[in-house]
Amino acid sequence: MHWSDVMAGRLAERGQRHIIATGITPSGEFHIGHLREILTGDMIARAARRAGMEAELVFVVDNADPLRKVYPFLDPSYEAFIGHQLGSIPAPDADGKPDWKRFNEEGWTYGDHFLVPFLAALKQIGVIPRLLPNLEAYRSGKFSASARIACDQREQIREIVERVSGRELPESWFPWQPLDSKGSLDGLTITGYDYPLVHWTDSHGESGSSNIEKGEGKLPWRLDWPAKWGFNSITCEPFGKDHGAAGGSYDTGKEIAVLFGHEPPIPLTYEWISLRGQGAMSSSSGNTIGPIEALQLVPPEILRFLVANSKPSKAIEFDTGMGLVNLADEFERLSARDFDEEMKDDSLSRRKRVQLEDAKVALELSAIDEAGRSGAASVSFRHLALLAQVKPDDMAVWESLQSSGAIDQPTSQLVDRLSRMRSWIESTHFPDDMRVDLCAEPDVAALEALSDAQRRVITALKRTIEAADWTVDGITAAFKVAGEEAEVGMRDVYRASYALFMGAERGPRLAPILSNCDQSDIVSLVNQASALTS
RNA sequence: GGGCCUGUAGCUCAGUCAGGUAGAGCGUCGGACUUUUAAUCCGAUGGUCGCGGGUUCGAACCCCGUCGGGCCCGCCA
């Protein structure tokens, strides 16, 4: 059974209506690791709906969290905002400086700056969650009930956190973090509590009172999370393995949730996505690939397939090179199959049946449109990569596909895919193995491996290529004539030609590629090779 | 020190929850298509299931131990 269906089964035991939560802090550039969080939630929601339940995906925007440090992309002036809430400070402009103008005129905050492009990327991959901005929730008093319980029963809370996490909280610990005289959550000392006020003194020597019902501060993370579960009626939440560790915030959260008066959500811990060859992604190290950047290269349904086809407990290595080609081609192959038909075979082993079922579901979950199925593009990624390189003009690509009978008219999906393919090819991520590269000069090793008969082909090519009419047909004819002159079969002609032009044994069809090159350059290459082999 | 995840074919992984003759895809090799845009089709190749014990008629699967890799148990997500 597919992992999403396993989750749906657990949800069904609990009830028929579900709110699946995801949550991210908009402290910096979003990366594809965050995409796993959202997609995992989206897929659980889809599975629940498929099983006949009501399910909604929500995205908690943790913009009440403070800025932790001045990241490399920020101007040093952000020093003044450390400890301030991400939804209450200005966004960085192109130079990393606070953009006060937009902040004052449009209310454009630091959190918005990172969130909005991420939402655009989500839309492309077919995920449109209901947003729950956390800072606004504090300000509108949604946290009041839980905050009061936390402050009133702070010794029970302390006991839970210390027992479950195994760590000792400092004597000064208090379950509410007020904002200080400058708007920071850092460096305060709590001096007293009279509901609804928490009294404090700050690092500037000021003192004041924070009303826990008006968002003049926030709950610490371990309390903030279970509180949100309650007033948002969250029934299920996937989260990264950091939260899932024993003694981690889910463990304390599920007990605190009960104290707050509600049931904790059904959890699902997922593994990280890392970049191939580079280790875990992290916003602060700059070792990231953003969802936007990823979507410039990868068709959205294939990004979905990557997550759908990996069990959440498995770490994913995101590979923008050959791994992507293989992934995309696997997706294409699966898309072209009819699983329902295959599963009618009663002789299938249980193992095989499971495999078919999982592939079928993964494929369904990969569709951008939940109702639709992601149809096969009928062109493999490999093939498209070749065509895109060989034919600079899109129309020529479609003509080639039409003439081979692969497609009738290019679908919008295919047009979209070609444009992403072109940006991938131009990027540094495109694998060398896939690049169509003609030799600039003869590849001696490849030529030396040729048989005598094949060497005669090169000698013959020297004349026919030079004389060729420089079109696809003309070049094809030149190969044919060379074969006749050298008295060898076409197999040898091409063996020799690939060694000559690409330093390889095989390759893509040569005539269309050569026709895009300058004839004199090719002639020169053949002449040099001919000198080496004769 | 405590805990979580992970280890199965050259590679990526399924199969472990419900024990019943080791699976898929890719790769590799061979063949076909009398040349094909690295295509396609067919066939073959390939595993001491990390290791050691135990339970069982029977273990990749359950139990105990052990080794390797990743991570958490500060703040914060």
Coordinates of C-alpha atoms (C1' of nucleotides) in Angstrom, one line a residue:
Chain A
M1 CA 0.0 0.0 0.0
H2 CA 1.2 3.5 -0.8
W3 CA 2.4 5.5 2.1
S4 CA -0.3 8.1 1.5
D5 CA -3.0 5.4 1.8
V6 CA -1.5 4.1 5.0
M7 CA -1.9 7.6 6.4
A8 CA -5.4 7.9 5.1
G9 CA -6.2 4.7 6.9
R10 CA -5.0 6.1 10.1
L11 CA -7.0 9.3 9.5
A12 CA -10.2 7.2 8.9
E13 CA -9.9 5.6 12.3
R14 CA -10.1 9.0 13.8
G15 CA -12.9 10.6 11.8
Q16 CA -14.2 11.8 8.5
R17 CA -13.1 15.4 8.5
H18 CA -9.5 16.4 8.5
I19 CA -7.3 19.4 8.5
I20 CA -3.7 18.5 7.5
A21 CA -1.2 21.1 8.6
T22 CA 2.2 22.1 7.3
G23 CA 4.3 24.9 8.6
I24 CA 7.4 26.8 7.7
T25 CA 9.2 29.8 9.1
P26 CA 9.9 32.4 6.3
S27 CA 13.3 33.3 7.6
G28 CA 15.1 33.0 4.4
E29 CA 14.9 31.6 0.9
F30 CA 12.7 28.6 0.7
H31 CA 14.3 25.4 -0.7
I32 CA 13.1 22.2 -2.1
G33 CA 13.4 20.6 1.3
H34 CA 10.4 22.7 2.3
L35 CA 8.6 21.4 -0.8
R36 CA 8.7 17.9 0.8
E37 CA 6.8 19.2 3.8
I38 CA 4.1 20.8 1.7
L39 CA 3.8 18.0 -0.9
T40 CA 3.7 15.3 1.8
G41 CA 0.8 17.2 3.4
D42 CA -0.9 17.6 0.0
M43 CA -0.6 13.9 -0.8
I44 CA -2.0 12.9 2.5
A45 CA -5.0 15.2 1.9
R46 CA -5.5 13.8 -1.6
A47 CA -5.3 10.2 -0.2
A48 CA -7.9 11.1 2.4
R49 CA -10.2 12.6 -0.2
R50 CA -9.8 9.6 -2.4
A51 CA -10.8 7.4 0.5
G52 CA -14.0 9.5 0.8
M53 CA -13.1 11.8 3.7
E54 CA -13.2 15.5 3.8
A55 CA -9.6 16.9 3.9
E56 CA -8.1 20.3 3.7
L57 CA -4.5 21.3 3.5
V58 CA -3.4 24.3 5.5
F59 CA 0.0 26.1 5.7
V60 CA 0.9 27.8 8.9
V61 CA 3.2 30.7 8.1
D62 CA 5.4 31.0 11.2
N63 CA 5.9 34.8 10.8
A64 CA 5.7 35.3 14.5
D65 CA 9.1 33.7 14.9
P66 CA 12.0 36.0 15.5
L67 CA 14.8 36.8 13.2
R68 CA 17.7 34.7 14.6
K69 CA 20.7 36.3 13.0
V70 CA 21.9 38.5 10.2
Y71 CA 22.1 36.1 7.3
P72 CA 24.7 36.5 4.6
F73 CA 22.1 38.0 2.2
L74 CA 21.2 40.7 4.7
D75 CA 22.7 44.1 5.3
P76 CA 24.4 44.5 8.6
S77 CA 21.7 47.0 9.6
Y78 CA 19.5 43.9 10.2
E79 CA 21.4 43.5 13.5
A80 CA 18.8 45.9 15.0
F81 CA 16.0 43.4 14.1
I82 CA 17.4 40.3 15.7
G83 CA 14.8 38.9 18.0
H84 CA 12.0 40.8 16.1
Q85 CA 9.2 38.9 14.5
L86 CA 9.5 38.2 10.8
G87 CA 6.0 39.5 10.1
S88 CA 6.7 42.8 11.7
I89 CA 10.0 43.9 10.1
P90 CA 10.7 45.2 6.6
A91 CA 11.9 42.9 3.8
P92 CA 15.4 43.2 2.4
D93 CA 15.6 45.0 -0.9
A94 CA 17.9 44.0 -3.8
D95 CA 20.9 45.2 -1.8
G96 CA 19.8 43.4 1.4
K97 CA 18.9 46.6 3.0
P98 CA 15.5 47.1 4.8
D99 CA 12.9 48.3 2.4
W100 CA 11.1 50.8 4.6
K101 CA 9.2 52.3 1.7
R102 CA 7.3 49.1 0.8
F103 CA 7.0 48.3 4.5
N104 CA 5.3 51.6 5.3
E105 CA 3.3 51.9 2.2
E106 CA 2.2 48.3 1.5
G107 CA 2.9 46.5 4.8
W108 CA 5.3 44.3 2.8
T109 CA 7.2 42.4 5.5
Y110 CA 10.3 40.2 5.7
G111 CA 8.0 37.2 5.9
D112 CA 6.1 38.2 2.8
H113 CA 9.2 38.6 0.9
F114 CA 10.2 35.0 1.1
L115 CA 6.7 33.5 1.3
V116 CA 5.2 35.0 -1.8
P117 CA 7.5 33.5 -4.4
F118 CA 7.2 30.2 -2.6
L119 CA 3.4 30.3 -3.0
A120 CA 3.8 31.0 -6.7
A121 CA 6.0 27.9 -7.0
L122 CA 3.4 25.9 -5.0
K123 CA 0.7 27.0 -7.4
Q124 CA 2.8 25.6 -10.3
I125 CA 3.0 22.2 -8.7
G126 CA -0.7 22.2 -8.0
V127 CA -0.7 22.9 -4.3
I128 CA -2.9 25.7 -3.0
P129 CA -3.2 25.5 0.7
R130 CA -5.2 27.7 3.0
L131 CA -2.8 30.1 4.7
L132 CA -2.7 30.6 8.4
P133 CA -0.3 33.5 9.2
N134 CA 0.8 33.0 12.8
L135 CA 1.5 36.5 13.8
E136 CA -2.0 37.5 12.8
A137 CA -3.4 34.6 14.9
Y138 CA -1.6 36.0 17.9
R139 CA -2.8 39.5 17.3
S140 CA -6.4 38.4 16.9
G141 CA -6.3 36.5 20.2
K142 CA -6.5 33.0 18.9
F143 CA -3.7 31.9 21.2
S144 CA -5.4 33.4 24.3
A145 CA -6.9 30.3 25.7
S146 CA -3.8 28.2 25.4
A147 CA -1.5 31.0 26.6
R148 CA -3.6 31.4 29.7
I149 CA -3.4 27.7 30.5
A150 CA 0.3 27.8 29.9
C151 CA 0.8 30.7 32.2
D152 CA -1.6 29.5 34.8
Q153 CA -0.2 26.0 34.9
R154 CA 3.4 26.7 34.1
E155 CA 4.6 24.1 36.6
Q156 CA 2.8 21.3 34.8
I157 CA 4.2 22.6 31.5
R158 CA 7.7 22.7 32.9
E159 CA 7.3 19.2 34.2
I160 CA 6.3 17.9 30.8
V161 CA 9.1 19.6 29.0
E162 CA 11.7 18.5 31.5
R163 CA 10.5 15.0 31.8
V164 CA 9.9 14.3 28.1
S165 CA 12.8 16.2 26.6
G166 CA 15.1 15.2 29.5
R167 CA 16.5 18.7 29.7
E168 CA 16.4 21.1 32.6
L169 CA 14.7 24.4 32.1
P170 CA 16.3 27.4 33.8
E171 CA 14.7 28.8 36.9
S172 CA 13.8 31.9 35.0
W173 CA 11.9 30.1 32.3
F174 CA 8.4 31.3 31.6
P175 CA 5.9 30.0 29.1
W176 CA 5.4 33.3 27.4
Q177 CA 7.9 35.4 25.6
P178 CA 6.9 39.1 25.7
L179 CA 8.0 41.7 23.2
D180 CA 10.4 44.2 24.7
S181 CA 10.3 48.0 24.4
K182 CA 11.9 47.8 20.9
G183 CA 9.9 44.8 19.7
S184 CA 12.4 42.1 20.3
L185 CA 11.7 38.7 21.9
D186 CA 15.2 38.3 23.2
G187 CA 16.8 39.3 26.5
L188 CA 13.8 39.8 28.7
T189 CA 13.4 39.0 32.3
I190 CA 9.9 38.0 33.5
T191 CA 9.1 39.8 36.8
G192 CA 5.6 38.7 37.4
Y193 CA 2.3 37.5 36.0
D194 CA -1.3 38.7 36.6
Y195 CA -3.6 37.3 34.0
P196 CA -3.7 38.6 31.3
L197 CA -0.4 40.6 31.9
V198 CA 3.1 39.2 32.0
H199 CA 5.4 41.8 33.5
W200 CA 9.0 42.2 32.3
T201 CA 12.2 44.2 32.2
D202 CA 14.3 44.3 29.1
S203 CA 17.9 44.6 28.1
H204 CA 17.5 48.3 27.6
G205 CA 16.5 48.8 31.2
E206 CA 12.9 49.4 30.3
S207 CA 10.0 47.5 31.9
G208 CA 6.4 46.9 30.9
S209 CA 3.6 44.4 30.7
S210 CA 2.6 42.1 27.9
N211 CA -1.0 41.2 27.3
I212 CA -1.1 37.5 26.4
E213 CA -4.5 38.0 24.7
K214 CA -3.3 40.6 22.3
G215 CA -0.2 39.1 20.7
E216 CA 2.2 41.3 22.6
G217 CA 4.6 38.4 22.6
K218 CA 4.4 34.7 21.7
L219 CA 4.5 31.2 23.1
P220 CA 7.8 29.4 23.0
W221 CA 7.9 26.9 20.1
R222 CA 7.2 23.8 22.2
L223 CA 3.9 25.5 23.3
D224 CA 3.2 27.5 20.2
W225 CA 2.9 24.3 18.1
P226 CA 0.4 22.4 20.3
A227 CA -1.6 25.6 20.8
K228 CA -2.0 25.9 17.0
W229 CA -3.2 22.3 16.7
G230 CA -6.1 23.3 18.9
F231 CA -7.6 26.4 17.5
N232 CA -6.9 25.3 14.0
S233 CA -8.4 21.9 14.6
I234 CA -5.4 20.1 13.1
T235 CA -5.9 16.4 12.8
C236 CA -2.7 15.4 11.0
E237 CA 0.7 17.0 10.4
P238 CA 3.8 15.8 8.6
F239 CA 7.1 17.2 10.0
G240 CA 10.8 16.9 9.5
K241 CA 12.7 14.3 11.4
D242 CA 14.2 16.9 13.7
H243 CA 10.7 17.4 15.3
G244 CA 10.1 13.8 15.3
A245 CA 13.0 12.7 17.5
A246 CA 12.2 11.2 20.9
G247 CA 12.0 14.1 23.4
G248 CA 11.6 16.4 20.5
S249 CA 8.9 19.0 20.1
Y250 CA 6.2 16.5 18.9
D251 CA 6.7 14.4 22.0
T252 CA 6.3 17.3 24.4
G253 CA 3.7 18.8 22.1
K254 CA 1.3 15.8 22.3
E255 CA 1.2 16.0 26.1
I256 CA 0.9 19.7 26.2
A257 CA -1.9 19.5 23.7
V258 CA -3.9 17.4 26.1
L259 CA -3.3 20.0 28.8
F260 CA -4.6 22.6 26.4
G261 CA -7.7 20.4 26.0
H262 CA -7.4 18.7 22.6
E263 CA -6.0 15.7 20.9
P264 CA -2.7 15.9 19.1
P265 CA -2.6 15.4 15.4
I266 CA -1.6 12.2 13.7
P267 CA 2.1 12.6 13.0
L268 CA 4.2 11.7 10.0
T269 CA 7.9 12.2 10.2
Y270 CA 9.8 12.7 7.0
E271 CA 13.4 12.6 6.0
W272 CA 15.4 15.5 4.5
I273 CA 16.1 16.2 0.9
S274 CA 19.7 16.9 0.2
L275 CA 21.5 18.0 -2.9
R276 CA 23.4 15.2 -4.5
G277 CA 27.0 15.4 -3.5
Q278 CA 26.5 18.3 -1.2
G279 CA 24.7 17.2 2.0
A280 CA 21.7 18.7 3.7
M281 CA 20.2 21.8 2.5
S282 CA 20.2 24.8 4.7
S283 CA 19.1 28.3 4.1
S284 CA 22.0 29.7 6.1
S285 CA 24.8 27.9 4.3
G286 CA 23.5 29.0 1.0
N287 CA 23.7 25.4 -0.1
T288 CA 20.2 25.4 -1.5
I289 CA 18.2 25.1 -4.6
G290 CA 15.0 27.0 -4.4
P291 CA 11.6 25.7 -5.6
I292 CA 11.6 28.4 -8.2
E293 CA 15.0 27.4 -9.5
A294 CA 14.1 23.8 -9.4
L295 CA 10.9 24.4 -11.4
Q296 CA 12.9 26.2 -14.1
L297 CA 14.6 22.9 -14.8
V298 CA 12.2 20.2 -13.6
P299 CA 8.6 19.7 -14.8
P300 CA 6.3 20.1 -11.8
E301 CA 4.8 16.7 -12.1
I302 CA 8.2 15.2 -11.9
L303 CA 9.0 17.1 -8.7
R304 CA 5.8 15.7 -7.3
F305 CA 6.7 12.3 -8.5
L306 CA 10.0 12.5 -6.7
V307 CA 8.2 13.0 -3.4
A308 CA 5.3 10.7 -4.1
N309 CA 7.5 7.8 -5.1
S310 CA 9.8 8.0 -2.0
K311 CA 8.6 6.8 1.3
P312 CA 8.7 9.7 3.8
S313 CA 11.2 7.8 5.9
K314 CA 13.7 7.7 3.0
A315 CA 16.1 10.5 2.5
I316 CA 15.9 12.0 -1.0
E317 CA 19.0 13.0 -2.8
F318 CA 18.0 15.7 -5.3
D319 CA 20.1 15.4 -8.4
T320 CA 19.8 18.0 -11.1
G321 CA 22.1 16.0 -13.4
M322 CA 21.7 12.4 -14.7
G323 CA 19.5 11.5 -11.8
L324 CA 16.9 13.9 -13.1
V325 CA 17.0 12.3 -16.5
N326 CA 16.5 8.9 -15.1
L327 CA 13.7 10.0 -12.8
A328 CA 11.9 11.8 -15.6
D329 CA 12.2 8.8 -17.9
E330 CA 11.0 6.5 -15.3
F331 CA 8.0 8.8 -14.9
E332 CA 7.4 8.7 -18.6
R333 CA 7.6 4.9 -18.8
L334 CA 5.2 4.5 -15.9
S335 CA 2.8 7.1 -17.3
A336 CA 2.5 5.1 -20.5
R337 CA 1.4 2.0 -18.7
D338 CA -2.1 0.8 -17.9
F339 CA -1.9 -0.5 -14.3
D340 CA -5.6 -1.4 -14.0
E341 CA -5.2 -3.7 -17.0
E342 CA -2.0 -5.2 -15.6
M343 CA -3.5 -5.9 -12.3
K344 CA -6.3 -8.0 -13.8
D345 CA -3.7 -10.8 -14.1
D346 CA -4.5 -13.1 -11.2
S347 CA -1.2 -14.9 -11.4
L348 CA 0.6 -11.8 -10.0
S349 CA 2.5 -12.4 -6.9
R350 CA 1.6 -10.3 -3.9
R351 CA 4.9 -8.6 -4.1
K352 CA 4.4 -7.6 -7.7
R353 CA 0.9 -6.5 -7.1
V354 CA 2.1 -4.2 -4.3
Q355 CA 4.6 -2.7 -6.7
L356 CA 2.0 -2.0 -9.3
E357 CA -0.4 -0.5 -6.8
D358 CA 2.3 1.8 -5.4
A359 CA 3.4 2.9 -8.8
K360 CA -0.1 3.6 -9.8
V361 CA -0.8 5.8 -6.7
A362 CA 2.5 7.6 -7.0
L363 CA 1.6 8.5 -10.5
E364 CA -1.8 9.7 -9.6
L365 CA -0.3 11.9 -6.9
S366 CA 2.1 13.3 -9.4
A367 CA -0.7 14.9 -11.4
I368 CA -0.8 18.7 -11.0
D369 CA -4.5 18.6 -11.3
E370 CA -5.9 16.3 -8.7
A371 CA -8.9 15.3 -10.8
G372 CA -6.8 14.6 -13.9
R373 CA -4.2 12.1 -14.6
S374 CA -0.8 13.2 -15.7
G375 CA -0.8 11.9 -19.2
A376 CA 2.4 10.7 -20.8
A377 CA 4.1 13.3 -22.8
S378 CA 5.0 10.5 -25.2
V379 CA 8.5 11.9 -25.5
S380 CA 11.2 10.7 -23.2
F381 CA 13.2 13.3 -21.4
R382 CA 16.4 12.0 -23.1
H383 CA 14.9 12.4 -26.5
L384 CA 13.6 15.9 -25.8
A385 CA 17.0 16.8 -24.4
L386 CA 18.6 15.8 -27.7
L387 CA 16.1 17.5 -29.8
A388 CA 16.3 20.7 -27.8
Q389 CA 20.0 20.8 -28.3
V390 CA 20.0 19.9 -31.9
K391 CA 17.1 22.1 -33.0
P392 CA 17.4 25.7 -31.7
D393 CA 13.9 26.4 -33.1
D394 CA 10.9 25.0 -31.2
M395 CA 8.9 24.4 -34.4
A396 CA 11.7 22.2 -35.7
V397 CA 11.4 20.1 -32.6
W398 CA 7.7 19.6 -33.1
E399 CA 8.1 18.8 -36.8
S400 CA 10.7 16.1 -35.9
L401 CA 8.3 14.6 -33.3
Q402 CA 5.4 14.7 -35.7
S403 CA 7.3 13.1 -38.6
S404 CA 8.3 10.2 -36.3
G405 CA 4.7 9.8 -35.3
A406 CA 5.4 10.5 -31.6
I407 CA 2.9 13.3 -31.4
D408 CA 0.1 14.9 -33.3
Q409 CA 0.1 18.4 -32.1
P410 CA 2.4 19.6 -29.2
T411 CA 0.4 19.7 -26.0
S412 CA 0.7 22.7 -23.6
Q413 CA 2.4 20.2 -21.3
L414 CA 5.0 19.5 -23.9
V415 CA 5.5 23.1 -24.8
D416 CA 6.1 23.8 -21.2
R417 CA 8.5 21.0 -20.8
L418 CA 10.6 22.1 -23.8
S419 CA 11.0 25.5 -22.4
R420 CA 12.1 24.1 -19.0
M421 CA 14.4 21.8 -20.9
R422 CA 16.0 24.7 -22.6
S423 CA 16.8 26.5 -19.4
W424 CA 18.1 23.2 -17.9
I425 CA 20.4 22.8 -20.9
E426 CA 21.7 26.3 -20.4
S427 CA 22.2 25.9 -16.7
T428 CA 25.3 24.4 -15.1
H429 CA 23.2 21.5 -13.8
F430 CA 22.8 19.9 -17.2
P431 CA 24.9 16.7 -17.2
D432 CA 27.9 16.5 -19.5
D433 CA 26.8 13.0 -20.5
M434 CA 23.8 14.4 -22.1
R435 CA 25.4 17.2 -23.9
V436 CA 25.7 16.8 -27.7
D437 CA 29.2 17.8 -28.3
L438 CA 31.0 17.4 -31.6
C439 CA 34.7 17.0 -31.4
A440 CA 36.6 20.2 -32.0
E441 CA 39.5 18.1 -33.0
P442 CA 39.9 14.4 -33.7
D443 CA 39.7 12.0 -30.8
V444 CA 42.8 10.0 -31.3
A445 CA 41.9 7.1 -29.0
A446 CA 38.5 6.6 -30.6
L447 CA 40.0 6.7 -34.1
E448 CA 42.8 4.2 -33.3
A449 CA 40.2 1.7 -32.1
L450 CA 38.7 1.6 -35.6
S451 CA 39.2 -1.4 -38.0
D452 CA 40.8 -1.0 -41.4
A453 CA 37.5 -1.0 -43.1
Q454 CA 36.2 1.7 -40.9
R455 CA 39.3 3.8 -41.6
R456 CA 38.5 3.6 -45.2
V457 CA 35.2 5.1 -44.5
I458 CA 36.9 8.2 -43.1
T459 CA 39.0 8.5 -46.2
A460 CA 35.9 8.3 -48.3
L461 CA 34.0 10.8 -46.1
K462 CA 36.7 13.3 -46.7
R463 CA 35.5 13.6 -50.3
T464 CA 31.8 13.1 -49.9
I465 CA 31.4 15.5 -46.9
E466 CA 33.2 18.2 -48.8
A467 CA 31.0 17.7 -51.8
A468 CA 27.8 17.3 -49.9
D469 CA 24.8 19.5 -50.3
W470 CA 24.6 20.9 -46.8
T471 CA 21.2 19.7 -45.8
V472 CA 20.0 16.7 -43.8
D473 CA 19.3 14.7 -47.0
G474 CA 22.5 15.8 -48.6
I475 CA 24.6 14.7 -45.6
T476 CA 22.7 11.5 -45.3
A477 CA 23.6 10.8 -48.9
A478 CA 27.2 11.6 -48.2
F479 CA 27.3 8.9 -45.6
K480 CA 25.7 6.4 -48.0
V481 CA 28.1 7.2 -50.8
A482 CA 31.1 7.0 -48.5
G483 CA 30.0 3.5 -47.5
E484 CA 29.8 2.4 -51.1
E485 CA 33.2 3.8 -51.9
A486 CA 34.7 2.1 -48.9
E487 CA 32.8 -1.0 -49.7
V488 CA 31.5 -1.5 -46.1
G489 CA 28.0 -1.7 -44.6
M490 CA 26.2 1.2 -43.0
R491 CA 27.0 -0.2 -39.6
D492 CA 30.7 0.5 -40.1
V493 CA 30.0 3.8 -41.7
Y494 CA 28.3 5.0 -38.5
R495 CA 30.8 3.4 -36.2
A496 CA 33.5 5.3 -37.9
S497 CA 31.5 8.5 -38.1
Y498 CA 30.7 8.5 -34.4
A499 CA 34.3 8.0 -33.6
L500 CA 35.1 10.8 -35.9
F501 CA 32.6 13.4 -34.9
M502 CA 31.9 12.5 -31.3
G503 CA 34.7 10.3 -30.1
A504 CA 32.1 7.7 -29.2
E505 CA 30.8 4.3 -30.5
R506 CA 27.2 5.4 -30.9
G507 CA 25.2 8.6 -30.7
P508 CA 22.3 10.5 -31.9
R509 CA 21.5 10.8 -35.6
L510 CA 24.3 12.7 -37.1
A511 CA 22.9 14.3 -40.2
P512 CA 20.6 16.7 -38.5
I513 CA 23.3 17.8 -36.1
L514 CA 25.9 18.3 -38.7
S515 CA 23.5 20.3 -40.8
N516 CA 23.3 22.8 -38.0
C517 CA 27.1 23.2 -38.1
D518 CA 29.3 25.0 -40.4
Q519 CA 30.4 22.8 -43.3
S520 CA 33.9 24.1 -43.5
D521 CA 34.5 23.3 -39.8
I522 CA 33.3 19.7 -40.3
V523 CA 35.3 19.3 -43.5
S524 CA 38.4 20.4 -41.6
L525 CA 37.7 17.9 -38.8
V526 CA 37.4 15.1 -41.3
N527 CA 40.6 16.1 -43.0
Q528 CA 42.5 16.1 -39.8
A529 CA 41.1 12.7 -38.9
S530 CA 41.8 11.3 -42.3
A531 CA 45.4 12.4 -42.0
L532 CA 45.6 10.5 -38.7
T533 CA 44.1 7.3 -39.9
S534 CA 45.6 6.9 -43.3
Chain B
rG1 C1' 24.6 8.5 28.0
rG2 C1' 19.1 8.1 25.8
rG3 C1' 16.3 7.7 21.3
rC4 C1' 14.7 7.8 16.0
rC5 C1' 15.7 6.7 10.8
rU6 C1' 18.7 3.7 7.7
rG7 C1' 21.7 -0.9 5.6
rU8 C1' 18.5 -6.1 0.2
rA9 C1' 21.6 -7.0 -7.4
rG10 C1' 27.0 -2.5 -10.1
rC11 C1' 23.1 1.9 -8.9
rU12 C1' 18.1 3.7 -7.0
rC13 C1' 14.9 1.2 -4.2
rA14 C1' 10.3 -2.3 -3.2
rG15 C1' 9.3 -6.4 -0.1
rU16 C1' 9.6 -6.1 6.9
rC17 C1' 3.4 -3.9 9.9
rA18 C1' -0.1 -9.7 8.7
rG19 C1' 7.0 -15.2 8.4
rG20 C1' 5.8 -19.4 3.1
rU21 C1' 10.7 -20.9 -3.1
rA22 C1' 14.8 -13.3 -3.2
rG23 C1' 11.7 -8.6 -6.6
rA24 C1' 11.3 -3.9 -9.9
rG25 C1' 13.5 -0.1 -12.6
rC26 C1' 18.1 1.5 -14.3
rG27 C1' 23.0 -0.2 -15.7
rU28 C1' 25.9 -4.1 -18.1
rC29 C1' 26.2 -7.9 -21.9
rG30 C1' 24.1 -10.4 -26.3
rG31 C1' 20.6 -10.4 -30.4
rA32 C1' 16.9 -8.1 -33.7
rC33 C1' 15.3 -4.1 -36.5
rU34 C1' 19.8 -4.6 -43.8
rU35 C1' 21.0 2.8 -39.1
rU36 C1' 18.1 4.1 -35.0
rU37 C1' 17.9 11.8 -33.0
rA38 C1' 22.2 7.6 -26.8
rA39 C1' 15.7 5.1 -29.9
rU40 C1' 12.7 0.7 -29.7
rC41 C1' 11.9 -4.6 -29.1
rC42 C1' 13.6 -9.4 -27.3
rG43 C1' 16.9 -12.2 -24.3
rA44 C1' 20.7 -12.8 -20.7
rU45 C1' 23.6 -11.3 -16.5
rG46 C1' 23.3 -10.2 -11.7
rG47 C1' 22.2 -10.7 -4.3
rU48 C1' 26.5 -14.5 2.0
rC49 C1' 19.0 -9.5 2.2
rG50 C1' 25.5 -5.4 7.1
rC51 C1' 27.2 -9.3 10.7
rG52 C1' 26.3 -13.0 14.9
rG53 C1' 23.0 -15.7 17.7
rG54 C1' 17.8 -17.2 19.0
rU55 C1' 12.4 -18.6 18.0
rU56 C1' 10.1 -21.6 14.0
rC57 C1' 8.7 -27.1 9.9
rG58 C1' 10.2 -22.5 7.5
rA59 C1' 13.2 -15.8 8.8
rA60 C1' 15.1 -10.2 4.5
rC61 C1' 10.7 -10.1 7.8
rC62 C1' 9.8 -11.8 14.7
rC63 C1' 13.4 -11.6 19.3
rC64 C1' 18.4 -10.5 21.4
rG65 C1' 23.1 -8.7 20.4
rU66 C1' 26.6 -6.3 17.2
rC67 C1' 28.8 -3.1 13.3
rG68 C1' 28.5 1.0 9.6
rG69 C1' 25.8 5.6 7.8
rG70 C1' 22.4 9.9 8.9
rC71 C1' 19.9 12.6 12.7
rC72 C1' 17.7 14.4 17.4
rC73 C1' 18.0 14.9 22.7
rG74 C1' 20.8 23.6 23.7
rC75 C1' 18.2 28.1 21.1
rC76 C1' 15.3 27.6 16.9
rA77 C1' 12.7 25.3 12.9

